[in-house]
Amino acid sequence: MKKILTLLLSFFALQIHAQDDFVKVKNGQFVINQKAYHYIGTNFWYGMNLGAFDKPRLIRELDRLEKIGVKNLRIMALSEGDKDTPWCMQPTVQSAPGEFNEELLKGLDFLLVEMQKREMKAVVCLNNFWPWSGGFSQYIKWTKGGSIPFPPPAENGDWHTYGKYSSHFYENVEAQKLFQNAIQKVVNRTNSITQKAYKNDPTIMSWQLANEPENILRGTQLVTWINATAKFIKSLDQNHMVTTGSEGYTPSANSGTDFEKDHLSEDIDYMTFHIWVQNWGWFDPHNVEGTYDDAVAKAKQYIQQHIAVGNQLKKPIVLEEFGISRDKNDHSDISTVDIRNQYYATIFNELVTAVEKGDNTFAGCNFWAWGGEGRPSAPHSIWKTGDDLIGDPPHEYQGWYSVYQTDKATLKIIKSFNKKLKKVTL
């Protein structure tokens, strides 16, 4: 009897320890094993594709990231569209409703296994407002027919027209059913390598509803969808956190986002926001002297605005996208990145300073994005099937925001601030 009791106690102790390996929220901050967790990570949305079709490169990229202290990766786990879908990462996980590419899902298995070996955590994104992974617009096309009004680089493409089209996703009952089926496919998956259920894998930090969900229709559709979808995921998986993928309080009056309301639900564990000083017109790479200082001031103010809401709701916040072009907006991998280096150091320092002051609500940031050893077919080209996957998604000019393994000064800055962050977190 004593032996059985000892075995049972050991079993429960192991279970408790396994639970502690998951990233949780405690007193408004992230913890792992009851210890504070902060990070400087990156966006690595194409990791699953490398895991399926270029395992040696994936291993090299993860080794490089580990070397500079990057332990958190924001990745895609679902993509949609057939092989002819333009400006979309290829191949996709779901080529038609309910038709899933098992080779890609095994690539996701491999990615998670390799991340676990390096004690990395994955923020797993499940959908996209924008069409570069299929996303909302592809679900609408599948259920309503017709054609997608693609934004630039499509000829005569218009961002607002596309945004209105994509926003109809939230109230499309058929599209929601297809998406829930896809959520179940991933969340209920068992890793083909380890035979561990995803929902029991602490390598996954969180499930993310979508990349940058907006609502150009400007009603309550977005927050209603956020709350319902988060609740649905939590009904499948009680171990992992759920978050939105929100840009936060964007400068655009048309985005239809509300940082506070979009994160009120108890099923949303933490808050996300993005900063795009160049895309939003705050910074002009051809007029650094006239725009850079003001852009940085606005970025800092924007961070503080979101920290205040995080403190109010007692939820951690993560700056999960920020970036800036190479000098003078040059897309060549041999161009200088002096302004980027300066900007990265400034943003990283905001995080380190907040943690140092004890404001643990600001939990982490992921720069956009890791390009590693990948290179465009030509600088400033549009991605096509067969080209290297890099940090710039298929609808954007390649080489714009990617951080390459040859950007030595940038890597040194990332490594340095990861060391500083670790020191002030302990």
CSV table of N, CA and C in Angstrom, one decimal, residues 144-246:
chain,number,residue,atom,x,y,z
A,144,LYS,N,-19.2,32.2,-50.0
A,144,LYS,CA,-20.0,33.2,-50.8
A,144,LYS,C,-19.7,33.1,-52.3
A,145,GLY,N,-18.6,32.5,-52.7
A,145,GLY,CA,-18.2,32.5,-54.1
A,145,GLY,C,-17.7,33.9,-54.5
A,146,GLY,N,-17.6,34.1,-55.8
A,146,GLY,CA,-17.1,35.4,-56.3
A,146,GLY,C,-15.6,35.5,-56.2
A,147,SER,N,-15.1,36.7,-56.2
A,147,SER,CA,-13.6,36.9,-56.2
A,147,SER,C,-13.3,37.8,-55.0
A,148,ILE,N,-12.0,37.7,-54.6
A,148,ILE,CA,-11.5,38.5,-53.5
A,148,ILE,C,-11.0,39.8,-54.0
A,149,PRO,N,-11.4,41.0,-53.5
A,149,PRO,CA,-10.9,42.3,-53.9
A,149,PRO,C,-9.6,42.5,-53.3
A,150,PHE,N,-8.5,41.9,-53.8
A,150,PHE,CA,-7.2,41.9,-53.2
A,150,PHE,C,-6.7,43.4,-53.1
A,151,PRO,N,-6.0,43.7,-52.0
A,151,PRO,CA,-5.4,45.0,-51.9
A,151,PRO,C,-4.1,45.0,-52.7
A,152,PRO,N,-3.3,46.1,-52.7
A,152,PRO,CA,-2.0,46.1,-53.3
A,152,PRO,C,-1.1,45.0,-52.8
A,153,PRO,N,-0.4,44.3,-53.7
A,153,PRO,CA,0.1,44.8,-55.0
A,153,PRO,C,-0.9,44.5,-56.2
A,154,ALA,N,-2.1,44.1,-55.9
A,154,ALA,CA,-3.0,43.8,-57.0
A,154,ALA,C,-3.3,45.1,-57.8
A,155,GLU,N,-3.4,45.0,-59.1
A,155,GLU,CA,-3.7,46.1,-59.9
A,155,GLU,C,-5.0,46.8,-59.4
A,156,ASN,N,-4.9,48.1,-59.2
A,156,ASN,CA,-6.1,48.9,-58.7
A,156,ASN,C,-6.6,48.4,-57.3
A,157,GLY,N,-5.7,47.7,-56.6
A,157,GLY,CA,-6.1,47.2,-55.3
A,157,GLY,C,-6.2,48.3,-54.3
A,158,ASP,N,-7.2,48.2,-53.4
A,158,ASP,CA,-7.5,49.3,-52.4
A,158,ASP,C,-7.6,48.6,-51.0
A,159,TRP,N,-6.9,49.1,-50.1
A,159,TRP,CA,-6.9,48.6,-48.7
A,159,TRP,C,-8.2,48.7,-48.0
A,160,HIS,N,-8.9,49.8,-48.2
A,160,HIS,CA,-10.2,50.0,-47.5
A,160,HIS,C,-11.2,49.0,-48.1
A,161,THR,N,-11.2,48.9,-49.4
A,161,THR,CA,-12.2,48.0,-50.1
A,161,THR,C,-12.0,46.5,-49.6
A,162,TYR,N,-10.7,46.1,-49.5
A,162,TYR,CA,-10.4,44.8,-49.0
A,162,TYR,C,-10.8,44.7,-47.6
A,163,GLY,N,-10.5,45.7,-46.8
A,163,GLY,CA,-10.8,45.6,-45.4
A,163,GLY,C,-12.3,45.4,-45.1
A,164,LYS,N,-13.1,46.1,-45.9
A,164,LYS,CA,-14.6,45.9,-45.7
A,164,LYS,C,-15.0,44.5,-46.1
A,165,TYR,N,-14.4,44.0,-47.1
A,165,TYR,CA,-14.7,42.6,-47.5
A,165,TYR,C,-14.3,41.6,-46.4
A,166,SER,N,-13.1,41.8,-45.9
A,166,SER,CA,-12.6,40.9,-44.9
A,166,SER,C,-13.4,41.0,-43.6
A,167,SER,N,-13.9,42.1,-43.3
A,167,SER,CA,-14.7,42.3,-42.1
A,167,SER,C,-16.0,41.6,-42.0
A,168,HIS,N,-16.5,41.2,-43.2
A,168,HIS,CA,-17.8,40.4,-43.2
A,168,HIS,C,-17.6,39.0,-42.7
A,169,PHE,N,-16.3,38.6,-42.5
A,169,PHE,CA,-16.1,37.3,-41.9
A,169,PHE,C,-16.7,37.0,-40.6
A,170,TYR,N,-16.8,38.1,-39.7
A,170,TYR,CA,-17.3,37.9,-38.4
A,170,TYR,C,-18.7,37.4,-38.3
A,171,GLU,N,-19.5,37.8,-39.2
A,171,GLU,CA,-21.0,37.5,-39.2
A,171,GLU,C,-21.3,36.4,-40.2
A,172,ASN,N,-20.3,35.8,-40.9
A,172,ASN,CA,-20.6,34.8,-41.8
A,172,ASN,C,-20.6,33.4,-41.1
A,173,VAL,N,-21.8,32.9,-40.9
A,173,VAL,CA,-22.0,31.7,-40.1
A,173,VAL,C,-21.3,30.5,-40.7
A,174,GLU,N,-21.4,30.4,-42.0
A,174,GLU,CA,-20.7,29.2,-42.7
A,174,GLU,C,-19.2,29.3,-42.5
A,175,ALA,N,-18.7,30.5,-42.7
A,175,ALA,CA,-17.2,30.7,-42.5
A,175,ALA,C,-16.8,30.4,-41.1
A,176,GLN,N,-17.6,30.8,-40.1
A,176,GLN,CA,-17.2,30.5,-38.7
A,176,GLN,C,-17.2,29.0,-38.5
A,177,LYS,N,-18.1,28.3,-39.1
A,177,LYS,CA,-18.1,26.9,-38.9
A,177,LYS,C,-16.9,26.2,-39.5
A,178,LEU,N,-16.5,26.7,-40.7
A,178,LEU,CA,-15.3,26.2,-41.3
A,178,LEU,C,-14.0,26.5,-40.4
A,179,PHE,N,-14.0,27.7,-39.9
A,179,PHE,CA,-12.9,28.1,-39.1
A,179,PHE,C,-12.9,27.3,-37.8
A,180,GLN,N,-14.0,27.1,-37.2
A,180,GLN,CA,-14.0,26.2,-36.0
A,180,GLN,C,-13.6,24.8,-36.2
A,181,ASN,N,-13.9,24.3,-37.4
A,181,ASN,CA,-13.4,23.0,-37.8
A,181,ASN,C,-11.9,23.0,-37.9
A,182,ALA,N,-11.3,24.1,-38.4
A,182,ALA,CA,-9.9,24.2,-38.6
A,182,ALA,C,-9.2,24.3,-37.2
A,183,ILE,N,-9.9,25.1,-36.3
A,183,ILE,CA,-9.3,25.3,-35.0
A,183,ILE,C,-9.3,23.9,-34.3
A,184,GLN,N,-10.3,23.1,-34.4
A,184,GLN,CA,-10.4,21.8,-33.8
A,184,GLN,C,-9.3,20.9,-34.4
A,185,LYS,N,-9.0,21.0,-35.7
A,185,LYS,CA,-8.0,20.2,-36.3
A,185,LYS,C,-6.6,20.5,-35.7
A,186,VAL,N,-6.3,21.7,-35.4
A,186,VAL,CA,-5.0,22.1,-34.8
A,186,VAL,C,-5.0,21.8,-33.3
A,187,VAL,N,-5.9,22.4,-32.6
A,187,VAL,CA,-5.9,22.4,-31.1
A,187,VAL,C,-6.0,20.9,-30.6
A,188,ASN,N,-6.8,20.1,-31.3
A,188,ASN,CA,-6.9,18.7,-30.9
A,188,ASN,C,-5.9,17.8,-31.5
A,189,ARG,N,-4.9,18.3,-32.2
A,189,ARG,CA,-3.9,17.5,-32.9
A,189,ARG,C,-3.0,16.8,-31.8
A,190,THR,N,-2.5,15.6,-32.2
A,190,THR,CA,-1.4,14.9,-31.5
A,190,THR,C,-0.2,15.0,-32.3
A,191,ASN,N,0.9,15.4,-31.7
A,191,ASN,CA,2.2,15.5,-32.5
A,191,ASN,C,2.6,14.1,-33.0
A,192,SER,N,2.8,14.1,-34.3
A,192,SER,CA,3.1,12.8,-34.9
A,192,SER,C,4.5,12.3,-34.6
A,193,ILE,N,5.4,13.1,-34.0
A,193,ILE,CA,6.7,12.7,-33.6
A,193,ILE,C,6.8,12.3,-32.2
A,194,THR,N,6.2,13.1,-31.3
A,194,THR,CA,6.3,12.8,-29.8
A,194,THR,C,5.1,12.1,-29.3
A,195,GLN,N,4.0,12.0,-30.1
A,195,GLN,CA,2.7,11.4,-29.7
A,195,GLN,C,2.1,12.2,-28.5
A,196,LYS,N,2.5,13.4,-28.3
A,196,LYS,CA,2.0,14.3,-27.3
A,196,LYS,C,0.9,15.2,-27.9
A,197,ALA,N,-0.3,15.3,-27.2
A,197,ALA,CA,-1.4,16.1,-27.7
A,197,ALA,C,-0.9,17.6,-27.6
A,198,TYR,N,-1.2,18.4,-28.6
A,198,TYR,CA,-0.9,19.8,-28.6
A,198,TYR,C,-1.4,20.4,-27.3
A,199,LYS,N,-2.6,20.1,-26.9
A,199,LYS,CA,-3.1,20.8,-25.7
A,199,LYS,C,-2.3,20.5,-24.4
A,200,ASN,N,-1.5,19.4,-24.5
A,200,ASN,CA,-0.7,19.1,-23.3
A,200,ASN,C,0.8,19.5,-23.5
A,201,ASP,N,1.1,20.3,-24.5
A,201,ASP,CA,2.5,20.6,-24.9
A,201,ASP,C,2.8,22.1,-24.4
A,202,PRO,N,3.6,22.2,-23.4
A,202,PRO,CA,3.9,23.6,-22.9
A,202,PRO,C,4.8,24.4,-23.8
A,203,THR,N,5.3,23.7,-24.9
A,203,THR,CA,6.0,24.5,-25.9
A,203,THR,C,5.1,25.6,-26.5
A,204,ILE,N,3.9,25.3,-26.6
A,204,ILE,CA,2.9,26.3,-27.1
A,204,ILE,C,2.6,27.2,-25.9
A,205,MET,N,2.9,28.5,-26.1
A,205,MET,CA,2.6,29.5,-25.1
A,205,MET,C,1.1,29.9,-25.2
A,206,SER,N,0.6,30.1,-26.4
A,206,SER,CA,-0.8,30.6,-26.5
A,206,SER,C,-1.4,30.3,-27.9
A,207,TRP,N,-2.7,30.3,-28.0
A,207,TRP,CA,-3.4,30.3,-29.2
A,207,TRP,C,-3.8,31.7,-29.5
A,208,GLN,N,-3.5,32.1,-30.7
A,208,GLN,CA,-3.9,33.5,-31.1
A,208,GLN,C,-5.0,33.5,-32.2
A,209,LEU,N,-6.1,34.2,-32.0
A,209,LEU,CA,-7.2,34.2,-32.8
A,209,LEU,C,-6.9,34.5,-34.3
A,210,ALA,N,-6.2,35.6,-34.5
A,210,ALA,CA,-5.9,36.0,-35.9
A,210,ALA,C,-4.8,37.1,-35.9
A,211,ASN,N,-4.2,37.2,-37.0
A,211,ASN,CA,-3.3,38.3,-37.2
A,211,ASN,C,-4.0,39.6,-37.5
A,212,GLU,N,-3.9,40.6,-36.6
A,212,GLU,CA,-4.4,42.0,-36.8
A,212,GLU,C,-5.9,42.0,-37.2
A,213,PRO,N,-6.8,41.4,-36.5
A,213,PRO,CA,-8.2,41.5,-36.8
A,213,PRO,C,-8.7,42.9,-36.7
A,214,GLU,N,-9.3,43.4,-37.7
A,214,GLU,CA,-9.9,44.7,-37.8
A,214,GLU,C,-11.3,44.6,-38.1
A,215,ASN,N,-12.1,45.7,-38.0
A,215,ASN,CA,-13.5,45.7,-38.4
A,215,ASN,C,-13.8,47.0,-39.0
A,216,ILE,N,-13.7,47.1,-40.3
A,216,ILE,CA,-13.9,48.3,-41.1
A,216,ILE,C,-15.4,48.7,-41.1
A,217,LEU,N,-16.3,47.7,-40.7
A,217,LEU,CA,-17.7,47.9,-40.6
A,217,LEU,C,-18.0,48.7,-39.4
A,218,ARG,N,-17.1,48.7,-38.4
A,218,ARG,CA,-17.2,49.6,-37.2
A,218,ARG,C,-18.4,49.3,-36.3
A,219,GLY,N,-18.8,48.1,-36.2
A,219,GLY,CA,-19.9,47.7,-35.3
A,219,GLY,C,-19.3,46.9,-34.1
A,220,THR,N,-20.1,46.1,-33.5
A,220,THR,CA,-19.7,45.2,-32.4
A,220,THR,C,-19.3,43.8,-32.9
A,221,GLN,N,-19.2,43.7,-34.2
A,221,GLN,CA,-19.0,42.3,-34.7
A,221,GLN,C,-17.7,41.8,-34.3
A,222,LEU,N,-16.6,42.6,-34.2
A,222,LEU,CA,-15.3,42.1,-33.9
A,222,LEU,C,-15.2,41.6,-32.5
A,223,VAL,N,-15.7,42.4,-31.5
A,223,VAL,CA,-15.5,42.0,-30.1
A,223,VAL,C,-16.4,40.8,-29.8
A,224,THR,N,-17.6,40.8,-30.5
A,224,THR,CA,-18.5,39.6,-30.3
A,224,THR,C,-17.8,38.3,-30.8
A,225,TRP,N,-17.1,38.4,-31.9
A,225,TRP,CA,-16.4,37.3,-32.5
A,225,TRP,C,-15.2,36.9,-31.6
A,226,ILE,N,-14.4,37.9,-31.1
A,226,ILE,CA,-13.3,37.6,-30.2
A,226,ILE,C,-13.8,36.8,-29.0
A,227,ASN,N,-14.8,37.3,-28.4
A,227,ASN,CA,-15.3,36.6,-27.2
A,227,ASN,C,-15.8,35.2,-27.4
A,228,ALA,N,-16.5,35.0,-28.5
A,228,ALA,CA,-17.1,33.7,-28.8
A,228,ALA,C,-16.0,32.7,-29.2
A,229,THR,N,-15.0,33.2,-30.0
A,229,THR,CA,-13.9,32.3,-30.5
A,229,THR,C,-13.0,31.9,-29.4
A,230,ALA,N,-12.7,32.9,-28.5
A,230,ALA,CA,-11.8,32.6,-27.4
A,230,ALA,C,-12.5,31.6,-26.5
A,231,LYS,N,-13.8,31.7,-26.3
A,231,LYS,CA,-14.5,30.8,-25.4
A,231,LYS,C,-14.5,29.4,-26.0
A,232,PHE,N,-14.6,29.3,-27.4
A,232,PHE,CA,-14.6,28.0,-28.1
A,232,PHE,C,-13.3,27.3,-27.9
A,233,ILE,N,-12.2,28.1,-28.1
A,233,ILE,CA,-10.9,27.5,-27.9
A,233,ILE,C,-10.7,27.0,-26.5
A,234,LYS,N,-11.1,27.8,-25.5
A,234,LYS,CA,-11.0,27.4,-24.1
A,234,LYS,C,-11.8,26.1,-23.8
A,235,SER,N,-12.9,25.9,-24.5
A,235,SER,CA,-13.7,24.7,-24.3
A,235,SER,C,-12.9,23.5,-24.8
A,236,LEU,N,-12.0,23.7,-25.7
A,236,LEU,CA,-11.2,22.6,-26.2
A,236,LEU,C,-9.9,22.4,-25.4
A,237,ASP,N,-9.4,23.4,-24.9
A,237,ASP,CA,-8.0,23.4,-24.3
A,237,ASP,C,-8.0,24.3,-23.1
A,238,GLN,N,-7.9,23.8,-21.9
A,238,GLN,CA,-7.8,24.5,-20.7
A,238,GLN,C,-6.4,24.9,-20.2
A,239,ASN,N,-5.4,24.3,-20.9
A,239,ASN,CA,-4.0,24.5,-20.5
A,239,ASN,C,-3.4,25.8,-21.0
A,240,HIS,N,-3.8,26.2,-22.2
A,240,HIS,CA,-3.1,27.3,-22.9
A,240,HIS,C,-3.8,28.6,-22.8
A,241,MET,N,-3.1,29.6,-22.8
A,241,MET,CA,-3.6,31.0,-22.9
A,241,MET,C,-4.2,31.2,-24.3
A,242,VAL,N,-5.1,32.2,-24.4
A,242,VAL,CA,-5.6,32.7,-25.6
A,242,VAL,C,-5.5,34.2,-25.7
A,243,THR,N,-5.1,34.7,-26.9
A,243,THR,CA,-5.0,36.1,-27.1
A,243,THR,C,-5.5,36.5,-28.5
A,244,THR,N,-5.5,37.8,-28.8
A,244,THR,CA,-6.3,38.3,-29.9
A,244,THR,C,-5.5,38.4,-31.2
A,245,GLY,N,-4.2,38.9,-31.1
A,245,GLY,CA,-3.5,39.3,-32.3
A,245,GLY,C,-3.7,40.7,-32.7
A,246,SER,N,-4.4,41.5,-31.8
A,246,SER,CA,-4.8,42.8,-32.1
A,246,SER,C,-3.6,43.8,-32.3
